[in-house]
Tab-separated table of C-alpha atoms in Angstrom:
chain	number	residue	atom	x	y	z
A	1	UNK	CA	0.000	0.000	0.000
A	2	UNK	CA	1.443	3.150	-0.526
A	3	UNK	CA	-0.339	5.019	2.468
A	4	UNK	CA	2.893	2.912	4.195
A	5	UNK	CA	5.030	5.096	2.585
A	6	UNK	CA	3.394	8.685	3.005
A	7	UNK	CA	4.910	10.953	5.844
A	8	UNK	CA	1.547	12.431	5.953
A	9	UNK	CA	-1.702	12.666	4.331
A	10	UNK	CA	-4.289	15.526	4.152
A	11	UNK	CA	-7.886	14.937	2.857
A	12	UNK	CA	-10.203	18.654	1.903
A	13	UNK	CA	-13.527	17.835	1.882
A	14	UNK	CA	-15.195	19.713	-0.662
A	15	UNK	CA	-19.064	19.712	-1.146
A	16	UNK	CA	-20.489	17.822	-4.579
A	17	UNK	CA	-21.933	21.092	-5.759
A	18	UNK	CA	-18.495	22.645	-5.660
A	19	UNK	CA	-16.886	19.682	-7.405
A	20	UNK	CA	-19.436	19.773	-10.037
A	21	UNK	CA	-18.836	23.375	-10.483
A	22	UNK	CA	-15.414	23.168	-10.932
A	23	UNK	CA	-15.038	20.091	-12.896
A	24	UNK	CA	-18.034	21.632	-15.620
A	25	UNK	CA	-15.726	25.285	-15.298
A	26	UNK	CA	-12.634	23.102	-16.526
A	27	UNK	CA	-14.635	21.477	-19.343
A	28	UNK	CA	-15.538	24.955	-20.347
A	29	UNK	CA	-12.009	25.540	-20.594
A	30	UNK	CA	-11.035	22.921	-22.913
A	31	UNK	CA	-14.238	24.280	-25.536
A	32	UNK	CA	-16.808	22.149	-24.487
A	33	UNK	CA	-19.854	23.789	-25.222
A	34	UNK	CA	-22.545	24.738	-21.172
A	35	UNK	CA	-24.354	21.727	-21.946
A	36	UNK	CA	-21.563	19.273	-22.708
A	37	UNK	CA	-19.140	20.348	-20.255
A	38	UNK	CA	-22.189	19.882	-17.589
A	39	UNK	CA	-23.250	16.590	-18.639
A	40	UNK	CA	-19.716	15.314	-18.641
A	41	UNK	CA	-18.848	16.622	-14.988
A	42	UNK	CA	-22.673	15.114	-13.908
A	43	UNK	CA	-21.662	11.402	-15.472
A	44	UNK	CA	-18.235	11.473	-15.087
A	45	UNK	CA	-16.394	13.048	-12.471
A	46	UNK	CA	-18.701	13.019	-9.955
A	47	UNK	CA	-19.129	10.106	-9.612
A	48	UNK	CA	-15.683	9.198	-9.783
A	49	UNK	CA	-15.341	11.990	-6.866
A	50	UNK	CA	-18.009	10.597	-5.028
A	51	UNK	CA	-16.142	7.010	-5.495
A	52	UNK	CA	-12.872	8.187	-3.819
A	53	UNK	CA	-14.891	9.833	-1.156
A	54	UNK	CA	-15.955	6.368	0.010
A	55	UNK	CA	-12.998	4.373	-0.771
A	56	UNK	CA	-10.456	7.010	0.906
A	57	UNK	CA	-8.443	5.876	3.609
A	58	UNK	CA	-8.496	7.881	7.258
A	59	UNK	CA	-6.437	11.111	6.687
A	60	UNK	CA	-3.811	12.618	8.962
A	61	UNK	CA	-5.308	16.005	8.721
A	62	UNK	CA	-8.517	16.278	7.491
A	63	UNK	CA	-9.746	20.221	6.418
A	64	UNK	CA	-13.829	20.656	7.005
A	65	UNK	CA	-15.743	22.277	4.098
A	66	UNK	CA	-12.940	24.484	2.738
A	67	UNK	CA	-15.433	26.431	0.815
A	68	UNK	CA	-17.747	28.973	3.137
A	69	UNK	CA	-20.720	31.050	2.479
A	70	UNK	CA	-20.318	32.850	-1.030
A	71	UNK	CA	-17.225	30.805	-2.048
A	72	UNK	CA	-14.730	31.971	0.678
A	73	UNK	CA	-12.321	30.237	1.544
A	74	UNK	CA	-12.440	29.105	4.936
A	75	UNK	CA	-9.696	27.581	6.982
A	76	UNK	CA	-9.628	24.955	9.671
A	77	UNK	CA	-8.389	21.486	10.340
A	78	UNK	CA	-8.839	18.457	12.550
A	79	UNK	CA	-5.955	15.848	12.917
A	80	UNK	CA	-7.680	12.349	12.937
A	81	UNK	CA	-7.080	10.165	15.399
Protein backbone atom coordinates (compact mmCIF):
# COMPACT_ATOMS: atom_id res chain seq x y z
CA UNK A 1 0.00 0.00 0.00
CA UNK A 2 1.44 3.15 -0.53
CA UNK A 3 -0.34 5.02 2.47
CA UNK A 4 2.89 2.91 4.19
CA UNK A 5 5.03 5.10 2.58
CA UNK A 6 3.39 8.69 3.00
CA UNK A 7 4.91 10.95 5.84
CA UNK A 8 1.55 12.43 5.95
CA UNK A 9 -1.70 12.67 4.33
CA UNK A 10 -4.29 15.53 4.15
CA UNK A 11 -7.89 14.94 2.86
CA UNK A 12 -10.20 18.65 1.90
CA UNK A 13 -13.53 17.84 1.88
CA UNK A 14 -15.19 19.71 -0.66
CA UNK A 15 -19.06 19.71 -1.15
CA UNK A 16 -20.49 17.82 -4.58
CA UNK A 17 -21.93 21.09 -5.76
CA UNK A 18 -18.50 22.65 -5.66
CA UNK A 19 -16.89 19.68 -7.41
CA UNK A 20 -19.44 19.77 -10.04
CA UNK A 21 -18.84 23.37 -10.48
CA UNK A 22 -15.41 23.17 -10.93
CA UNK A 23 -15.04 20.09 -12.90
CA UNK A 24 -18.03 21.63 -15.62
CA UNK A 25 -15.73 25.28 -15.30
CA UNK A 26 -12.63 23.10 -16.53
CA UNK A 27 -14.64 21.48 -19.34
CA UNK A 28 -15.54 24.96 -20.35
CA UNK A 29 -12.01 25.54 -20.59
CA UNK A 30 -11.03 22.92 -22.91
CA UNK A 31 -14.24 24.28 -25.54
CA UNK A 32 -16.81 22.15 -24.49
CA UNK A 33 -19.85 23.79 -25.22
CA UNK A 34 -22.55 24.74 -21.17
CA UNK A 35 -24.35 21.73 -21.95
CA UNK A 36 -21.56 19.27 -22.71
CA UNK A 37 -19.14 20.35 -20.25
CA UNK A 38 -22.19 19.88 -17.59
CA UNK A 39 -23.25 16.59 -18.64
CA UNK A 40 -19.72 15.31 -18.64
CA UNK A 41 -18.85 16.62 -14.99
CA UNK A 42 -22.67 15.11 -13.91
CA UNK A 43 -21.66 11.40 -15.47
CA UNK A 44 -18.23 11.47 -15.09
CA UNK A 45 -16.39 13.05 -12.47
CA UNK A 46 -18.70 13.02 -9.95
CA UNK A 47 -19.13 10.11 -9.61
CA UNK A 48 -15.68 9.20 -9.78
CA UNK A 49 -15.34 11.99 -6.87
CA UNK A 50 -18.01 10.60 -5.03
CA UNK A 51 -16.14 7.01 -5.50
CA UNK A 52 -12.87 8.19 -3.82
CA UNK A 53 -14.89 9.83 -1.16
CA UNK A 54 -15.96 6.37 0.01
CA UNK A 55 -13.00 4.37 -0.77
CA UNK A 56 -10.46 7.01 0.91
CA UNK A 57 -8.44 5.88 3.61
CA UNK A 58 -8.50 7.88 7.26
CA UNK A 59 -6.44 11.11 6.69
CA UNK A 60 -3.81 12.62 8.96
CA UNK A 61 -5.31 16.01 8.72
CA UNK A 62 -8.52 16.28 7.49
CA UNK A 63 -9.75 20.22 6.42
CA UNK A 64 -13.83 20.66 7.00
CA UNK A 65 -15.74 22.28 4.10
CA UNK A 66 -12.94 24.48 2.74
CA UNK A 67 -15.43 26.43 0.81
CA UNK A 68 -17.75 28.97 3.14
CA UNK A 69 -20.72 31.05 2.48
CA UNK A 70 -20.32 32.85 -1.03
CA UNK A 71 -17.22 30.81 -2.05
CA UNK A 72 -14.73 31.97 0.68
CA UNK A 73 -12.32 30.24 1.54
CA UNK A 74 -12.44 29.11 4.94
CA UNK A 75 -9.70 27.58 6.98
CA UNK A 76 -9.63 24.96 9.67
CA UNK A 77 -8.39 21.49 10.34
CA UNK A 78 -8.84 18.46 12.55
CA UNK A 79 -5.95 15.85 12.92
CA UNK A 80 -7.68 12.35 12.94
CA UNK A 81 -7.08 10.17 15.40
Amino acid sequence: QLANIWDLSIWIETPEEVVLERCTQRWLDHGHAPDAAHARAASNDLPNAQRVGKMRLTADIEIGDPVGEHGQAVRGASVAN
